[in-house]
Every structure is written in structure tokens, then in C-alpha cells.
Amino acid sequence: VIRAAGPVSRVELARLSSLTPASVSNIVRVLLESGLVEEAGQSPSTGGKRRTMLRITANARCGIGIHVESDQIIYAMTNMAGGLIGRQRRQGAAGLAPEALLDRLCREVDEFIGHLGILRGAIVGVGVVSSGSIDYYRGTLGGFVGNSFGSSLPLRDQLSAALGLPVVIDRDSTAAAVGEFWGGGYDQPPTFSCIYMGDGIGSATVYEGVPVRGASSNAGEIGHVSLDRDGEQCYCGNRGCLEQLAAPRALVSQNDSGVTGLSTAQAFDSIARQAVHGDAAAESLIRESARSLAAGAVTLANMADIDLIVLAGPGFAIAGAIYVTEIREAIAERAFARSVHPTEVRLATNPRDSAALGASALVLQQLLAPRI
Ligand SMILES: [Zn+2]
């Protein structure tokens, strides 16, 4: 509550948290002693007694987030207020054997910390996220798009042992959702979903501030909801999946621009840029993708009964406004509970880096709110 609503007085904290003033005083004393919270002057005078305000000590601790993808690995360090301390982009993990990936991550984390000049003691831990096959509970990675490991790599335990820091492994979409909650302030509704579009499409739902992971941490695979039961077979085994219709990979393969040598992400960015600048063919591709995604978003809203959908991931970085418009319209016209409550749709604060930033938020939130 202090992070989200700060600066905030003890009296307001008691009201916002429903704790007694005595409990608030005790908890605040512990937080002040640990350096996680600091005093931030007096409340403005409004006639009554002036109160001491409290806020998170933003730089008391920081987290490292790593987003592992086949075409790039992004490292981000954030402080406790969600502020970015540093970011670096490195070569992707395509073709790497599990041991080689582990070596790379260890070396590059050390370099990253060294470049930023941050004391290791201030780092809470490392969050590693991917769109690949993740088991959050076991802390394993079975590979990612275009690079299946054959067996699961116990990445959490091995990386943690090598770095001497706690490590969390999760899906990119779950991390993006936690990051949005973390950076969203007190106005962020605690029940919302995040649709994440990178190479593929995933989603994550947060209920009362806690992400829903499911039995094997694979909840929210909205990209593999079938929109056409007789459609083409997807690599997942299902047919006519949303991802086959709407994901960057699908659009790039439909678009014969004649330009070669671009990665899927670069080719998609180029289509999105043309669409934003009014190229009719590119716009119609993006709009079709947005309409398919809107059908998925209505399903998500119907299943999860949420107040907000946040669009995150590099797939929304350039033509995000087109997606927001189409999804907003579909939700307003077709969501089951639309007459009971509205469901807002908006873009993530930083769609391109939301998974890496979220991975860092994941580690920080586990320190401060261990219920996830
Ligand atoms: Zn599928």
C-alpha cells in the first residue's frame, strides 16, 4: 500500500489496509528499521494535525529481469518503485544448448551488474521469463520457440547456485501482468488481464493482485483458443488457433514485402509502421489481426470477468492504438457482463520491455508481498 499510494500517512495506511492504527505503527517501525520505507516530510496543513508521510525507499533494493527469446535476450534492472535503473540487449538464445544458455546468462548478469556499479547486496534476485515451456513450480525451462531442449533445464536452481542470488522462472505474459500491477499505482484495478503479444500470443490474469498460474503455471494460453475448429493444424495440436490468425509470425508469412533477411519481429515492426502511416494493405493486415485478437479478448473477458485488459509485448509497440480500438469496440458490444460493469482496454506503459521489466517486478513483489 505504501508503494502504491505513497507518500501516505500512518492514518491513511490504517484506512487503506483495514489494519488497526497500532498494527500499522508496529509494521511501519519494522519497515523503517529495514530501510525499505522512509519518512517523507509532513502532510500539507489542512487545519488539522500535520502527519508524517511515508514512502518506499526506491533504491533500497533492486531486481533483475531477464527476457529470454530466440532473437534477443533483454536484461532490465528496476528499483522498488518500478523505476528503470538499466537495460541491456544481447544476442538471442536461438540454437543454444541448455548448458550454453546457462553460461551465457551467468556471464551476462555479472557484466550487467558490473556496468551499472550496483552492490550485489542491494539485489533481491533475478526473474527469468520466456514464452517457452516453463514450469514455475519446478523452476524449469523446456526450451522456447524454435529451440526445444528435449528435456527440461532446471534453470532456477542452477542459475541461483551460480549467481548466489534467488531466481524465479515464469512465463513472459505473467511477468508482464505483475509488472503492470507493480507499476500501476493505487488506481490500478486489482482484477485485470494482460494480453502479451511477442512472437506468439499469451495472457495472464491477476485476481486481487495475485497472478493465476494454474496447475502447471500454463494458464492463459489464449493464443491457442480455437477460432476455427476446422482450420489449419497448429503446432500445439489444436486447429484454427488465434495465434495462427493474429500473431506477428502469421502476418509476416502472409505479407510478401520482398524484403528478406529480417527477423519475424523486425518484419512485423515494418508492417506495423506501414499500417500506422496509412499503407492500405498493411493496415488491412493489422486490422484483421486486431479483429481476431478482439474475439480472443471477448473470450478472455467472459472467462475471467475483469475490469481491465492491458496490451503488452513488442507486438503492440508500434500499431498498439489499432489493437486498442478494435478490442475496446468488441468488448463494449459483445462482452457478456458489459451491462454489469465496464472493461477498460489500454496499452502497457512500455509494451516493448514489459516482460523484462515484469520479470524484475516479479522478484521484488515476492520480497514485499510473498503471497505470490
Ligand atoms: Zn495452437
mmCIF file of C-alpha atoms and ligand atoms in Angstrom:
data_model
loop_
_atom_site.group_PDB
_atom_site.id
_atom_site.type_symbol
_atom_site.label_atom_id
_atom_site.label_comp_id
_atom_site.label_asym_id
_atom_site.label_seq_id
_atom_site.Cartn_x
_atom_site.Cartn_y
_atom_site.Cartn_z
ATOM 1 C CA VAL A 1 0.000 0.000 0.000
ATOM 2 C CA ILE A 2 2.880 2.378 0.765
ATOM 3 C CA ARG A 3 4.410 1.628 -2.638
ATOM 4 C CA ALA A 4 1.157 2.150 -4.495
ATOM 5 C CA ALA A 5 -0.331 5.048 -2.541
ATOM 6 C CA GLY A 6 2.789 6.734 -1.157
ATOM 7 C CA PRO A 7 3.624 9.206 0.160
ATOM 8 C CA VAL A 8 0.989 8.236 2.677
ATOM 9 C CA SER A 9 0.463 8.847 6.411
ATOM 10 C CA ARG A 10 0.005 6.153 9.065
ATOM 11 C CA VAL A 11 -3.619 7.231 9.499
ATOM 12 C CA GLU A 12 -4.338 6.802 5.773
ATOM 13 C CA LEU A 13 -2.498 3.471 5.817
ATOM 14 C CA ALA A 14 -4.797 2.194 8.558
ATOM 15 C CA ARG A 15 -7.820 3.221 6.483
ATOM 16 C CA LEU A 16 -6.493 1.749 3.196
ATOM 17 C CA SER A 17 -5.292 -1.531 4.722
ATOM 18 C CA SER A 18 -8.137 -2.022 7.262
ATOM 19 C CA LEU A 19 -5.476 -2.646 9.939
ATOM 20 C CA THR A 20 -5.651 -1.041 13.381
ATOM 21 C CA PRO A 21 -3.516 2.095 13.972
ATOM 22 C CA ALA A 22 -1.438 0.086 16.478
ATOM 23 C CA SER A 23 -0.684 -2.667 13.921
ATOM 24 C CA VAL A 24 0.207 -0.057 11.305
ATOM 25 C CA SER A 25 2.633 1.629 13.749
ATOM 26 C CA ASN A 26 4.322 -1.688 14.542
ATOM 27 C CA ILE A 27 4.658 -2.753 10.899
ATOM 28 C CA VAL A 28 5.898 0.680 9.849
ATOM 29 C CA ARG A 29 8.572 0.589 12.585
ATOM 30 C CA VAL A 30 9.921 -2.713 11.186
ATOM 31 C CA LEU A 31 9.836 -1.367 7.619
ATOM 32 C CA LEU A 32 11.681 1.818 8.669
ATOM 33 C CA GLU A 33 14.344 -0.211 10.509
ATOM 34 C CA SER A 34 14.891 -2.443 7.469
ATOM 35 C CA GLY A 35 15.323 0.624 5.257
ATOM 36 C CA LEU A 36 12.525 -0.450 2.894
ATOM 37 C CA VAL A 37 10.432 2.586 3.838
ATOM 38 C CA GLU A 38 11.473 6.152 4.687
ATOM 39 C CA GLU A 39 9.831 9.256 6.115
ATOM 40 C CA ALA A 40 8.989 11.896 3.526
ATOM 41 C CA GLY A 41 8.223 15.090 5.433
ATOM 42 C CA GLN A 42 4.920 16.299 6.843
ATOM 43 C CA SER A 43 1.475 16.271 5.247
ATOM 44 C CA PRO A 44 0.295 19.682 3.941
ATOM 45 C CA SER A 45 -1.528 21.640 6.626
ATOM 46 C CA THR A 46 -5.304 21.419 6.196
ATOM 47 C CA GLY A 47 -6.181 22.866 9.566
ATOM 48 C CA GLY A 48 -5.754 19.587 11.445
ATOM 49 C CA LYS A 49 -2.650 17.961 12.853
ATOM 50 C CA ARG A 50 0.205 17.555 10.353
ATOM 51 C CA ARG A 51 1.191 13.951 9.835
ATOM 52 C CA THR A 52 4.486 12.295 8.934
ATOM 53 C CA MET A 53 4.341 10.876 5.439
ATOM 54 C CA LEU A 54 5.906 7.552 4.433
ATOM 55 C CA ARG A 55 7.204 6.326 1.119
ATOM 56 C CA ILE A 56 9.108 3.366 -0.327
ATOM 57 C CA THR A 57 12.871 3.862 -0.323
ATOM 58 C CA ALA A 58 13.044 3.417 -4.097
ATOM 59 C CA ASN A 59 16.703 2.414 -4.283
ATOM 60 C CA ALA A 60 16.870 0.329 -1.103
ATOM 61 C CA ARG A 61 16.638 -2.858 -3.162
ATOM 62 C CA CYS A 62 16.543 -3.695 -6.836
ATOM 63 C CA GLY A 63 15.676 -6.647 -9.020
ATOM 64 C CA ILE A 64 16.996 -8.002 -12.303
ATOM 65 C CA GLY A 65 14.611 -9.184 -15.014
ATOM 66 C CA ILE A 66 15.723 -11.303 -17.978
ATOM 67 C CA HIS A 67 13.522 -11.950 -21.007
ATOM 68 C CA VAL A 68 14.899 -14.896 -22.969
ATOM 69 C CA GLU A 69 13.810 -15.097 -26.599
ATOM 70 C CA SER A 70 15.255 -16.747 -29.665
ATOM 71 C CA ASP A 71 16.210 -13.460 -31.352
ATOM 72 C CA GLN A 72 17.269 -11.421 -28.307
ATOM 73 C CA ILE A 73 17.817 -11.527 -24.556
ATOM 74 C CA ILE A 74 16.808 -8.376 -22.659
ATOM 75 C CA TYR A 75 18.194 -7.574 -19.200
ATOM 76 C CA ALA A 76 16.472 -4.913 -17.068
ATOM 77 C CA MET A 77 17.194 -3.700 -13.559
ATOM 78 C CA THR A 78 14.449 -1.849 -11.688
ATOM 79 C CA ASN A 79 14.196 -0.349 -8.226
ATOM 80 C CA MET A 80 11.403 -0.874 -5.706
ATOM 81 C CA ALA A 81 9.318 1.919 -7.198
ATOM 82 C CA GLY A 82 9.419 0.205 -10.611
ATOM 83 C CA GLY A 83 11.925 2.759 -11.930
ATOM 84 C CA LEU A 84 14.369 1.525 -14.587
ATOM 85 C CA ILE A 85 17.997 1.551 -13.426
ATOM 86 C CA GLY A 86 19.494 -0.031 -16.519
ATOM 87 C CA ARG A 87 18.752 -2.162 -19.569
ATOM 88 C CA GLN A 88 20.869 -4.171 -21.951
ATOM 89 C CA ARG A 89 20.056 -6.161 -25.057
ATOM 90 C CA ARG A 90 22.114 -9.179 -26.036
ATOM 91 C CA GLN A 91 22.106 -11.775 -28.774
ATOM 92 C CA GLY A 92 19.168 -14.195 -28.716
ATOM 93 C CA ALA A 93 19.173 -17.743 -27.410
ATOM 94 C CA ALA A 94 18.392 -19.426 -30.758
ATOM 95 C CA GLY A 95 20.312 -22.661 -31.201
ATOM 96 C CA LEU A 96 21.887 -22.586 -27.714
ATOM 97 C CA ALA A 97 22.162 -25.877 -25.828
ATOM 98 C CA PRO A 98 20.893 -25.698 -22.202
ATOM 99 C CA GLU A 99 24.430 -25.557 -20.699
ATOM 100 C CA ALA A 100 25.459 -22.803 -23.114
ATOM 101 C CA LEU A 101 22.349 -20.773 -22.230
ATOM 102 C CA LEU A 102 23.110 -21.117 -18.521
ATOM 103 C CA ASP A 103 26.728 -19.987 -19.066
ATOM 104 C CA ARG A 104 25.605 -17.004 -21.146
ATOM 105 C CA LEU A 105 23.048 -15.860 -18.563
ATOM 106 C CA CYS A 106 25.580 -16.100 -15.698
ATOM 107 C CA ARG A 107 28.235 -14.172 -17.579
ATOM 108 C CA GLU A 108 25.876 -11.502 -18.884
ATOM 109 C CA VAL A 109 24.212 -10.929 -15.478
ATOM 110 C CA ASP A 110 27.660 -10.390 -13.920
ATOM 111 C CA GLU A 111 28.596 -7.961 -16.715
ATOM 112 C CA PHE A 112 25.279 -6.136 -16.338
ATOM 113 C CA ILE A 113 25.705 -5.677 -12.574
ATOM 114 C CA GLY A 114 29.317 -4.586 -13.131
ATOM 115 C CA HIS A 115 28.402 -1.972 -15.754
ATOM 116 C CA LEU A 116 25.732 -0.457 -13.527
ATOM 117 C CA GLY A 117 28.017 -0.354 -10.493
ATOM 118 C CA ILE A 118 25.305 -1.721 -8.191
ATOM 119 C CA LEU A 119 26.324 -3.525 -4.998
ATOM 120 C CA ARG A 120 25.338 -7.189 -5.124
ATOM 121 C CA GLY A 121 23.837 -6.905 -1.631
ATOM 122 C CA ALA A 122 21.185 -4.487 -2.935
ATOM 123 C CA ILE A 123 19.945 -7.022 -5.490
ATOM 124 C CA VAL A 124 16.976 -9.036 -4.294
ATOM 125 C CA GLY A 125 17.085 -11.629 -7.029
ATOM 126 C CA VAL A 126 16.689 -12.443 -10.694
ATOM 127 C CA GLY A 127 13.494 -13.161 -12.640
ATOM 128 C CA VAL A 128 13.877 -15.126 -15.885
ATOM 129 C CA VAL A 129 10.889 -15.197 -18.248
ATOM 130 C CA SER A 130 10.187 -16.678 -21.658
ATOM 131 C CA SER A 131 7.315 -17.592 -23.942
ATOM 132 C CA GLY A 132 8.737 -21.126 -23.939
ATOM 133 C CA SER A 133 7.686 -24.153 -21.925
ATOM 134 C CA ILE A 134 8.020 -23.013 -18.337
ATOM 135 C CA ASP A 135 7.256 -24.799 -15.103
ATOM 136 C CA TYR A 136 7.107 -22.074 -12.461
ATOM 137 C CA TYR A 137 6.728 -24.545 -9.594
ATOM 138 C CA ARG A 138 9.761 -26.676 -10.550
ATOM 139 C CA GLY A 139 11.706 -23.713 -11.929
ATOM 140 C CA THR A 140 12.413 -25.396 -15.258
ATOM 141 C CA LEU A 141 12.635 -24.301 -18.880
ATOM 142 C CA GLY A 142 11.978 -26.880 -21.600
ATOM 143 C CA GLY A 143 13.009 -24.625 -24.483
ATOM 144 C CA PHE A 144 11.331 -21.909 -26.496
ATOM 145 C CA VAL A 145 10.039 -21.240 -29.992
ATOM 146 C CA GLY A 146 12.441 -22.860 -32.451
ATOM 147 C CA ASN A 147 14.657 -24.370 -29.728
ATOM 148 C CA SER A 148 13.282 -27.328 -27.803
ATOM 149 C CA PHE A 149 15.720 -28.694 -25.214
ATOM 150 C CA GLY A 150 14.353 -32.234 -25.374
ATOM 151 C CA SER A 151 14.323 -32.342 -21.580
ATOM 152 C CA SER A 152 13.659 -29.636 -19.003
ATOM 153 C CA LEU A 153 16.560 -27.482 -17.829
ATOM 154 C CA PRO A 154 16.464 -26.842 -14.031
ATOM 155 C CA LEU A 155 17.326 -23.212 -14.765
ATOM 156 C CA ARG A 156 16.090 -21.708 -11.470
ATOM 157 C CA ASP A 157 18.270 -23.846 -9.197
ATOM 158 C CA GLN A 158 21.334 -23.904 -11.421
ATOM 159 C CA LEU A 159 21.310 -20.153 -12.104
ATOM 160 C CA SER A 160 20.648 -19.401 -8.441
ATOM 161 C CA ALA A 161 23.603 -21.557 -7.355
ATOM 162 C CA ALA A 162 25.899 -19.963 -9.931
ATOM 163 C CA LEU A 163 24.905 -16.354 -9.152
ATOM 164 C CA GLY A 164 24.377 -16.691 -5.409
ATOM 165 C CA LEU A 165 21.009 -14.916 -5.795
ATOM 166 C CA PRO A 166 17.390 -16.119 -5.577
ATOM 167 C CA VAL A 167 15.938 -16.843 -9.041
ATOM 168 C CA VAL A 168 12.315 -17.060 -10.220
ATOM 169 C CA ILE A 169 11.265 -18.550 -13.575
ATOM 170 C CA ASP A 170 7.930 -17.591 -15.135
ATOM 171 C CA ARG A 171 6.037 -17.001 -18.381
ATOM 172 C CA ASP A 172 6.520 -13.676 -20.153
ATOM 173 C CA SER A 173 2.805 -12.877 -20.033
ATOM 174 C CA THR A 174 2.559 -13.486 -16.254
ATOM 175 C CA ALA A 175 5.601 -11.284 -15.690
ATOM 176 C CA ALA A 176 4.128 -8.514 -17.850
ATOM 177 C CA ALA A 177 0.892 -8.643 -15.821
ATOM 178 C CA VAL A 178 2.729 -8.477 -12.479
ATOM 179 C CA GLY A 179 4.842 -5.608 -13.837
ATOM 180 C CA GLU A 180 1.718 -3.668 -14.807
ATOM 181 C CA PHE A 181 0.266 -4.211 -11.338
ATOM 182 C CA TRP A 182 3.555 -3.183 -9.745
ATOM 183 C CA GLY A 183 3.920 -0.039 -11.815
ATOM 184 C CA GLY A 184 0.229 0.770 -11.963
ATOM 185 C CA GLY A 185 -0.160 2.690 -8.721
ATOM 186 C CA TYR A 186 -3.148 2.566 -6.444
ATOM 187 C CA ASP A 187 -5.624 3.285 -9.236
ATOM 188 C CA GLN A 188 -4.843 0.012 -10.991
ATOM 189 C CA PRO A 189 -7.799 -2.354 -10.507
ATOM 190 C CA PRO A 190 -6.610 -5.488 -8.685
ATOM 191 C CA THR A 191 -8.544 -7.761 -11.099
ATOM 192 C CA PHE A 192 -7.337 -7.486 -14.677
ATOM 193 C CA SER A 193 -5.797 -9.426 -17.547
ATOM 194 C CA CYS A 194 -2.785 -8.771 -19.671
ATOM 195 C CA ILE A 195 -2.625 -9.946 -23.290
ATOM 196 C CA TYR A 196 1.003 -10.415 -24.270
ATOM 197 C CA MET A 197 1.979 -10.439 -27.944
ATOM 198 C CA GLY A 198 5.563 -11.257 -28.796
ATOM 199 C CA ASP A 199 6.237 -13.883 -31.400
ATOM 200 C CA GLY A 200 3.064 -15.625 -30.248
ATOM 201 C CA ILE A 201 0.126 -14.580 -28.072
ATOM 202 C CA GLY A 202 -0.385 -15.342 -24.381
ATOM 203 C CA SER A 203 -2.331 -13.869 -21.495
ATOM 204 C CA ALA A 204 -2.266 -13.707 -17.716
ATOM 205 C CA THR A 205 -4.968 -12.768 -15.246
ATOM 206 C CA VAL A 206 -4.369 -11.133 -11.879
ATOM 207 C CA TYR A 207 -7.089 -11.544 -9.237
ATOM 208 C CA GLU A 208 -6.799 -9.255 -6.218
ATOM 209 C CA GLY A 209 -3.158 -8.580 -7.012
ATOM 210 C CA VAL A 210 -2.177 -12.258 -7.386
ATOM 211 C CA PRO A 211 -1.473 -13.846 -10.807
ATOM 212 C CA VAL A 212 -3.401 -17.040 -11.630
ATOM 213 C CA ARG A 213 -0.915 -19.703 -12.704
ATOM 214 C CA GLY A 214 -2.948 -22.900 -12.840
ATOM 215 C CA ALA A 215 -1.822 -26.473 -12.136
ATOM 216 C CA SER A 216 1.412 -26.285 -14.146
ATOM 217 C CA SER A 217 1.815 -22.481 -14.447
ATOM 218 C CA ASN A 218 0.479 -22.566 -18.024
ATOM 219 C CA ALA A 219 -2.856 -20.808 -17.502
ATOM 220 C CA GLY A 220 -3.866 -18.165 -20.043
ATOM 221 C CA GLU A 221 -2.734 -19.732 -23.328
ATOM 222 C CA ILE A 222 -5.254 -17.617 -25.186
ATOM 223 C CA GLY A 223 -3.184 -17.870 -28.392
ATOM 224 C CA HIS A 224 -4.310 -21.499 -28.626
ATOM 225 C CA VAL A 225 -8.024 -20.892 -28.292
ATOM 226 C CA SER A 226 -9.545 -22.257 -31.491
ATOM 227 C CA LEU A 227 -11.400 -19.632 -33.554
ATOM 228 C CA ASP A 228 -11.936 -22.073 -36.432
ATOM 229 C CA ARG A 229 -12.388 -25.682 -35.367
ATOM 230 C CA ASP A 230 -11.813 -26.908 -38.941
ATOM 231 C CA GLY A 231 -8.897 -24.551 -39.502
ATOM 232 C CA GLU A 232 -5.303 -25.481 -40.223
ATOM 233 C CA GLN A 233 -3.484 -27.584 -37.690
ATOM 234 C CA CYS A 234 -1.397 -25.549 -35.227
ATOM 235 C CA TYR A 235 1.952 -26.781 -33.836
ATOM 236 C CA CYS A 236 0.162 -27.121 -30.478
ATOM 237 C CA GLY A 237 -2.148 -29.823 -31.871
ATOM 238 C CA ASN A 238 -5.291 -27.688 -31.926
ATOM 239 C CA ARG A 239 -6.829 -26.256 -35.113
ATOM 240 C CA GLY A 240 -7.514 -22.688 -36.255
ATOM 241 C CA CYS A 241 -5.798 -21.154 -33.205
ATOM 242 C CA LEU A 242 -5.977 -17.403 -32.545
ATOM 243 C CA GLU A 243 -2.191 -17.303 -32.825
ATOM 244 C CA GLN A 244 -2.323 -18.735 -36.371
ATOM 245 C CA LEU A 245 -4.587 -15.868 -37.399
ATOM 246 C CA ALA A 246 -3.332 -12.911 -35.403
ATOM 247 C CA ALA A 247 0.283 -13.349 -34.237
ATOM 248 C CA PRO A 248 3.217 -11.458 -35.816
ATOM 249 C CA ARG A 249 4.561 -14.745 -37.236
ATOM 250 C CA ALA A 250 1.281 -15.294 -39.131
ATOM 251 C CA LEU A 251 1.125 -11.750 -40.509
ATOM 252 C CA VAL A 252 4.730 -11.813 -41.662
ATOM 253 C CA SER A 253 4.161 -15.045 -43.570
ATOM 254 C CA GLN A 254 1.055 -13.558 -45.240
ATOM 255 C CA ASN A 255 2.862 -10.383 -46.236
ATOM 256 C CA ASP A 256 5.142 -10.681 -49.240
ATOM 257 C CA SER A 257 7.089 -7.429 -48.916
ATOM 258 C CA GLY A 258 10.032 -8.735 -50.933
ATOM 259 C CA VAL A 259 12.380 -7.675 -48.119
ATOM 260 C CA THR A 260 14.499 -10.562 -46.910
ATOM 261 C CA GLY A 261 16.924 -11.064 -44.045
ATOM 262 C CA LEU A 262 14.644 -9.594 -41.377
ATOM 263 C CA SER A 263 13.695 -11.454 -38.195
ATOM 264 C CA THR A 264 9.976 -12.051 -37.616
ATOM 265 C CA ALA A 265 9.927 -9.216 -35.081
ATOM 266 C CA GLN A 266 11.636 -6.767 -37.466
ATOM 267 C CA ALA A 267 9.378 -7.747 -40.376
ATOM 268 C CA PHE A 268 6.293 -7.324 -38.185
ATOM 269 C CA ASP A 269 7.502 -3.917 -36.952
ATOM 270 C CA SER A 270 7.860 -2.859 -40.565
ATOM 271 C CA ILE A 271 4.260 -3.919 -41.404
ATOM 272 C CA ALA A 272 3.013 -2.143 -38.259
ATOM 273 C CA ARG A 273 4.902 1.023 -39.201
ATOM 274 C CA GLN A 274 3.416 0.989 -42.720
ATOM 275 C CA ALA A 275 -0.067 0.473 -41.234
ATOM 276 C CA VAL A 276 0.357 3.432 -38.884
ATOM 277 C CA HIS A 277 1.498 5.577 -41.818
ATOM 278 C CA GLY A 278 -1.609 4.743 -43.826
ATOM 279 C CA ASP A 279 -0.485 1.947 -46.181
ATOM 280 C CA ALA A 280 -3.811 0.289 -47.055
ATOM 281 C CA ALA A 281 -2.543 -3.286 -47.466
ATOM 282 C CA ALA A 282 -0.540 -3.189 -44.235
ATOM 283 C CA GLU A 283 -3.415 -1.583 -42.340
ATOM 284 C CA SER A 284 -5.835 -4.254 -43.505
ATOM 285 C CA LEU A 285 -3.444 -6.991 -42.275
ATOM 286 C CA ILE A 286 -3.091 -5.358 -38.849
ATOM 287 C CA ARG A 287 -6.826 -4.706 -38.599
ATOM 288 C CA GLU A 288 -7.620 -8.352 -39.410
ATOM 289 C CA SER A 289 -5.148 -9.426 -36.727
ATOM 290 C CA ALA A 290 -6.719 -6.936 -34.279
ATOM 291 C CA ARG A 291 -10.222 -8.278 -35.017
ATOM 292 C CA SER A 292 -9.139 -11.867 -34.357
ATOM 293 C CA LEU A 293 -7.423 -10.729 -31.175
ATOM 294 C CA ALA A 294 -10.603 -8.864 -30.204
ATOM 295 C CA ALA A 295 -12.534 -12.158 -30.467
ATOM 296 C CA GLY A 296 -9.967 -13.691 -28.118
ATOM 297 C CA ALA A 297 -10.205 -10.691 -25.782
ATOM 298 C CA VAL A 298 -14.009 -11.064 -25.517
ATOM 299 C CA THR A 299 -13.496 -14.751 -24.610
ATOM 300 C CA LEU A 300 -10.928 -13.705 -22.013
ATOM 301 C CA ALA A 301 -13.274 -11.083 -20.529
ATOM 302 C CA ASN A 302 -16.118 -13.640 -20.438
ATOM 303 C CA MET A 303 -13.959 -16.280 -18.732
ATOM 304 C CA ALA A 304 -12.125 -14.064 -16.268
ATOM 305 C CA ASP A 305 -14.669 -11.256 -15.542
ATOM 306 C CA ILE A 306 -12.102 -8.475 -15.408
ATOM 307 C CA ASP A 307 -12.136 -4.682 -15.068
ATOM 308 C CA LEU A 308 -9.212 -4.037 -17.377
ATOM 309 C CA ILE A 309 -7.274 -5.575 -20.260
ATOM 310 C CA VAL A 310 -3.701 -4.350 -20.713
ATOM 311 C CA LEU A 311 -1.953 -4.955 -24.042
ATOM 312 C CA ALA A 312 1.748 -5.697 -23.511
ATOM 313 C CA GLY A 313 4.663 -7.005 -25.537
ATOM 314 C CA PRO A 314 6.594 -5.852 -28.618
ATOM 315 C CA GLY A 315 3.689 -6.814 -30.907
ATOM 316 C CA PHE A 316 1.807 -3.729 -29.642
ATOM 317 C CA ALA A 317 4.765 -1.331 -29.616
ATOM 318 C CA ILE A 318 4.017 0.385 -32.945
ATOM 319 C CA ALA A 319 0.405 -0.252 -34.013
ATOM 320 C CA GLY A 320 -0.950 -0.673 -30.465
ATOM 321 C CA ALA A 321 -3.579 2.043 -30.999
ATOM 322 C CA ILE A 322 -5.267 -0.009 -33.764
ATOM 323 C CA TYR A 323 -5.464 -3.037 -31.446
ATOM 324 C CA VAL A 324 -6.797 -0.942 -28.551
ATOM 325 C CA THR A 325 -9.574 0.498 -30.758
ATOM 326 C CA GLU A 326 -10.714 -2.863 -32.155
ATOM 327 C CA ILE A 327 -10.615 -4.631 -28.768
ATOM 328 C CA ARG A 328 -12.352 -1.755 -26.965
ATOM 329 C CA GLU A 329 -15.180 -1.829 -29.520
ATOM 330 C CA ALA A 330 -15.605 -5.607 -29.350
ATOM 331 C CA ILE A 331 -15.652 -5.622 -25.531
ATOM 332 C CA ALA A 332 -18.208 -2.779 -25.405
ATOM 333 C CA GLU A 333 -20.505 -4.556 -27.885
ATOM 334 C CA ARG A 334 -20.031 -8.251 -27.104
ATOM 335 C CA ALA A 335 -18.651 -8.945 -23.619
ATOM 336 C CA PHE A 336 -21.205 -10.884 -21.555
ATOM 337 C CA ALA A 337 -21.037 -8.680 -18.433
ATOM 338 C CA ARG A 338 -20.919 -5.343 -20.322
ATOM 339 C CA SER A 339 -24.178 -4.137 -18.752
ATOM 340 C CA VAL A 340 -22.926 -5.040 -15.262
ATOM 341 C CA HIS A 341 -19.512 -3.385 -15.371
ATOM 342 C CA PRO A 342 -17.215 -1.856 -17.990
ATOM 343 C CA THR A 343 -13.922 -3.483 -19.010
ATOM 344 C CA GLU A 344 -11.298 -0.926 -19.931
ATOM 345 C CA VAL A 345 -8.662 -1.623 -22.567
ATOM 346 C CA ARG A 346 -5.299 0.137 -22.616
ATOM 347 C CA LEU A 347 -1.703 -0.236 -23.724
ATOM 348 C CA ALA A 348 1.070 -1.179 -21.296
ATOM 349 C CA THR A 349 3.331 1.667 -20.196
ATOM 350 C CA ASN A 350 6.307 0.216 -22.056
ATOM 351 C CA PRO A 351 4.997 -2.565 -24.345
ATOM 352 C CA ARG A 352 8.386 -3.488 -25.819
ATOM 353 C CA ASP A 353 10.103 -4.187 -22.496
ATOM 354 C CA SER A 354 7.107 -5.203 -20.400
ATOM 355 C CA ALA A 355 8.266 -8.831 -19.962
ATOM 356 C CA ALA A 356 11.790 -7.924 -18.786
ATOM 357 C CA LEU A 357 10.504 -5.133 -16.507
ATOM 358 C CA GLY A 358 7.817 -7.502 -15.213
ATOM 359 C CA ALA A 359 10.413 -10.201 -14.512
ATOM 360 C CA SER A 360 12.182 -7.753 -12.206
ATOM 361 C CA ALA A 361 8.886 -6.740 -10.579
ATOM 362 C CA LEU A 362 8.151 -10.441 -10.000
ATOM 363 C CA VAL A 363 11.245 -10.845 -7.827
ATOM 364 C CA LEU A 364 10.605 -7.585 -5.943
ATOM 365 C CA GLN A 365 6.980 -8.456 -5.324
ATOM 366 C CA GLN A 366 7.981 -11.832 -3.923
ATOM 367 C CA LEU A 367 10.143 -9.990 -1.393
ATOM 368 C CA LEU A 368 7.472 -7.492 -0.365
ATOM 369 C CA ALA A 369 4.272 -9.485 -0.969
ATOM 370 C CA PRO A 370 5.272 -13.129 -0.592
ATOM 371 C CA ARG A 371 1.725 -14.408 -1.190
ATOM 372 C CA ILE A 372 2.505 -14.832 -4.906
HETATM 373 ZN ZN ZN B 1 -2.358 -23.672 -31.237
#
